[in-house]
C-alpha atoms as a PDB file:
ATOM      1  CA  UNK A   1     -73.470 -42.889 102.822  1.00  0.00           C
ATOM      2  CA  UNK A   2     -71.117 -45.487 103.998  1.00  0.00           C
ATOM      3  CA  UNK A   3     -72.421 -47.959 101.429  1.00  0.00           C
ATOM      4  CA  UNK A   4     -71.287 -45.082  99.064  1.00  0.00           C
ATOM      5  CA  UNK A   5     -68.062 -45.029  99.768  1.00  0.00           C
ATOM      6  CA  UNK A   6     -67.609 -48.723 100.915  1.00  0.00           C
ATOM      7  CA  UNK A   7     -68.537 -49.529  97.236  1.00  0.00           C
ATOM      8  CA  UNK A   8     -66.278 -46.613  95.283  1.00  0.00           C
ATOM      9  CA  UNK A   9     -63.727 -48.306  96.980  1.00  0.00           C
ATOM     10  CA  UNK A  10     -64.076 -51.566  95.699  1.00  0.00           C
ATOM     11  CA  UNK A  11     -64.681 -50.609  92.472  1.00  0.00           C
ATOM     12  CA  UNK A  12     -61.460 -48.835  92.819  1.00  0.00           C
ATOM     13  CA  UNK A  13     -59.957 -51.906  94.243  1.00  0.00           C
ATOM     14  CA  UNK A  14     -61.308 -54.291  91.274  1.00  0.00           C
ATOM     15  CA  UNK A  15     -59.723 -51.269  88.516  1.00  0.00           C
ATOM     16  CA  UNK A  16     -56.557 -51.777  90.665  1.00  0.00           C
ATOM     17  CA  UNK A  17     -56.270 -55.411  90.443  1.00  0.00           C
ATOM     18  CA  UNK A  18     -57.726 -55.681  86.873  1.00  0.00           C
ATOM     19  CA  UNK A  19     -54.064 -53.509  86.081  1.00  0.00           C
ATOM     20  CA  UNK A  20     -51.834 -55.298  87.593  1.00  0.00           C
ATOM     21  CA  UNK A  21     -53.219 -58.344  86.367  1.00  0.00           C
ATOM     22  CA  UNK A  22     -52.896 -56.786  82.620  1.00  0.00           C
ATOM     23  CA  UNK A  23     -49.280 -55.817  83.514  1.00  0.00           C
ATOM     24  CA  UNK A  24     -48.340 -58.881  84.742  1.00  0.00           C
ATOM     25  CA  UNK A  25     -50.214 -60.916  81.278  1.00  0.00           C
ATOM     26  CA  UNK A  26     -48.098 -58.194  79.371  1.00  0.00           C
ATOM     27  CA  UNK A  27     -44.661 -59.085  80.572  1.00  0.00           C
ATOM     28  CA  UNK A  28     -45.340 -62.884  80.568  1.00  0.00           C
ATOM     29  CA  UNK A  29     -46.397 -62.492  76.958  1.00  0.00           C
ATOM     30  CA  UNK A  30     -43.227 -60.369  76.319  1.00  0.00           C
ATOM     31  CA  UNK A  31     -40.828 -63.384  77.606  1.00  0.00           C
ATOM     32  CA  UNK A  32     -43.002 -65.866  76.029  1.00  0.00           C
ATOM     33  CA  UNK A  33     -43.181 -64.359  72.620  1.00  0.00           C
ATOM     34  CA  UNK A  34     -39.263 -63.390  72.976  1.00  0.00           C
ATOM     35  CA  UNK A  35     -38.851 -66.757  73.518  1.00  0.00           C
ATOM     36  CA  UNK A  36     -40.412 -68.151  71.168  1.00  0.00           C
ATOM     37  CA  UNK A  37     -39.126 -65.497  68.657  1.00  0.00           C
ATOM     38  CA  UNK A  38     -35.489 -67.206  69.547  1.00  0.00           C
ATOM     39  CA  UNK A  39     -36.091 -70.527  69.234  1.00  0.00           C
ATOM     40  CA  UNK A  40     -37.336 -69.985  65.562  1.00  0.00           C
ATOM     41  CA  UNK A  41     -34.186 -68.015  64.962  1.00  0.00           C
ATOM     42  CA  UNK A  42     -32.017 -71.226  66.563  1.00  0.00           C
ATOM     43  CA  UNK A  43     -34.043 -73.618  64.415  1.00  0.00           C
ATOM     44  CA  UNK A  44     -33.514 -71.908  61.311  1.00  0.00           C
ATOM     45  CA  UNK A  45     -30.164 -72.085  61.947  1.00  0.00           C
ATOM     46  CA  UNK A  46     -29.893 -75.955  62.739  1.00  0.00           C
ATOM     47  CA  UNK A  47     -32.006 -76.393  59.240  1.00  0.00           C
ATOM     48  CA  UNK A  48     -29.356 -74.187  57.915  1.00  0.00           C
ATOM     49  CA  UNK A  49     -26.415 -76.238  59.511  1.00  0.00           C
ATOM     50  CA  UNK A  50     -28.088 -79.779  58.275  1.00  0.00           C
ATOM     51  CA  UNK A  51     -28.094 -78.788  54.798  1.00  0.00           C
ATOM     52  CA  UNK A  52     -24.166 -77.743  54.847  1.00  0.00           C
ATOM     53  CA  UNK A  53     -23.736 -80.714  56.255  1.00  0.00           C
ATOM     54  CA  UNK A  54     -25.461 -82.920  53.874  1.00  0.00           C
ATOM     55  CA  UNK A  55     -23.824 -81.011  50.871  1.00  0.00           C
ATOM     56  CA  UNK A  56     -20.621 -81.350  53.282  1.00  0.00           C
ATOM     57  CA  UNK A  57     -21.196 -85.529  52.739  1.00  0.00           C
ATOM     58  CA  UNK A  58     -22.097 -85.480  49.391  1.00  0.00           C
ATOM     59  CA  UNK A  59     -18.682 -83.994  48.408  1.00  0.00           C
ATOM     60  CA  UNK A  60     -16.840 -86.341  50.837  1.00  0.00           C
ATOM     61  CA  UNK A  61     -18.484 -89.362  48.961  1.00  0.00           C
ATOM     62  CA  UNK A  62     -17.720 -88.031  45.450  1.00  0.00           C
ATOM     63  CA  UNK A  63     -14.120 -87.725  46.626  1.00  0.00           C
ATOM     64  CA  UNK A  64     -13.921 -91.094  47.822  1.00  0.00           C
ATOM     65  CA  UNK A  65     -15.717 -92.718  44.733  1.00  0.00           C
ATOM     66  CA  UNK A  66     -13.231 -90.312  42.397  1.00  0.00           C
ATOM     67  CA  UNK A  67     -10.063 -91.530  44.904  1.00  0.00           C
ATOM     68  CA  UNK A  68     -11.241 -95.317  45.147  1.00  0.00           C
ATOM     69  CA  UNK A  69      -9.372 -96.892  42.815  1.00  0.00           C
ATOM     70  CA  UNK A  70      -5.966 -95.771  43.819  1.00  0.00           C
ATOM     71  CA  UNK A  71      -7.100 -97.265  47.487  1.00  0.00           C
ATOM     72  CA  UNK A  72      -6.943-100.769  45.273  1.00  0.00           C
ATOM     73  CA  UNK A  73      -3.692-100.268  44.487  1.00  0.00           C
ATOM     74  CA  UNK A  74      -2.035 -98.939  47.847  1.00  0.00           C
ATOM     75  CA  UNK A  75      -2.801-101.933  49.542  1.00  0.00           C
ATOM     76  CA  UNK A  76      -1.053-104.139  47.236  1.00  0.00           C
ATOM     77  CA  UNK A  77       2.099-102.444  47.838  1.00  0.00           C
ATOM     78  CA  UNK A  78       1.210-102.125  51.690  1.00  0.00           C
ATOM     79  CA  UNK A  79       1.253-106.670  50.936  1.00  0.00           C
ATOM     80  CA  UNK A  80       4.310-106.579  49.172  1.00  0.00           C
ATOM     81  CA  UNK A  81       6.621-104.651  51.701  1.00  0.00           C
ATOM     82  CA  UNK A  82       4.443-106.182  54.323  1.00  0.00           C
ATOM     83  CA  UNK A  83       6.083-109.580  52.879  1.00  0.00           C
ATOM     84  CA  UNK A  84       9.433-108.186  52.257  1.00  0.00           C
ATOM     85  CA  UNK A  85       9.916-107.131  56.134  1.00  0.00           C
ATOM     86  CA  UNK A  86       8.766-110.468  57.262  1.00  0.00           C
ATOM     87  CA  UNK A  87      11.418-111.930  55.141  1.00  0.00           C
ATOM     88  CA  UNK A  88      13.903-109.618  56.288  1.00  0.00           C
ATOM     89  CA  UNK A  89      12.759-110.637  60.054  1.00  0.00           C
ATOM     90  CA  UNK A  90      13.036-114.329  58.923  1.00  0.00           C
ATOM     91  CA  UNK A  91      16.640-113.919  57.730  1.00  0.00           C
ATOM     92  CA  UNK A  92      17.633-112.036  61.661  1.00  0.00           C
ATOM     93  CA  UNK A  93      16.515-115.221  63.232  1.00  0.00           C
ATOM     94  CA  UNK A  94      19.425-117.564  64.066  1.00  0.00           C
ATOM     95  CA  UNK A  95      18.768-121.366  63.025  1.00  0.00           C
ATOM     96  CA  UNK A  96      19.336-123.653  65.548  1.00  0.00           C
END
C-alpha cells in the first residue's frame, strides 16, 4: 500500500514540476519574443533614418554643385580687400 501512495506522489510531484517548468519556458519566451519584436521595430527605424539621410546628402551636394560657382567668385573679392587692408596697415606704419 505504501508503494501506492509513495508512487501517486511522485507522479504528482513530476506533473508539478513539469508546470512550473512550462510556466517558467512561457514567460522567458514572452521577454524573448518581446524583445526581439522591439529590436525589429528599432531597426526599421534606423533603415528608415539612413535613407533620409542619404536623400538629406544628396540635396546638400546638388546645392553645393548649383552654388559653386559663386564660391569662385567670393574669394576673389575676399583677395582684393584682403590686399587693400594690408595696404592700409602698410600706410599706419611710421618709416624710420
Amino acid at each position: 500500500m505504501g508503494e501506492l501512495v509513495n508512487s501517486g506522489m511522485l507522479n504528482v510531484v513530476s506533473l508539478a514540476i513539469s508546470v512550473v517548468l512550462l510556466v517558467v519556458g512561457l514567460v522567458v519566451w514572452f521577454f524573448v519574443n518581446r524583445a526581439s519584436s522591439r529590436t525589429n521595430e528599432q531597426i526599421e527605424l534606423l533603415e528608415t533614418l539612413v535613407d533620409l539621410q542619404k536623400r538629406q546628402n544628396a540635396l546638400l551636394r546638388r546645392l553645393c554643385e548649383a552654388n559653386e560657382p559663386e564660391e569662385k567668385e567670393a574669394p576673389k573679392a575676399a583677395e582684393e580687400t584682403a590686399n587693400s587692408q594690408d595696404d592700409d596697415f602698410i600706410r599706419l606704419v611710421a618709416e624710420r
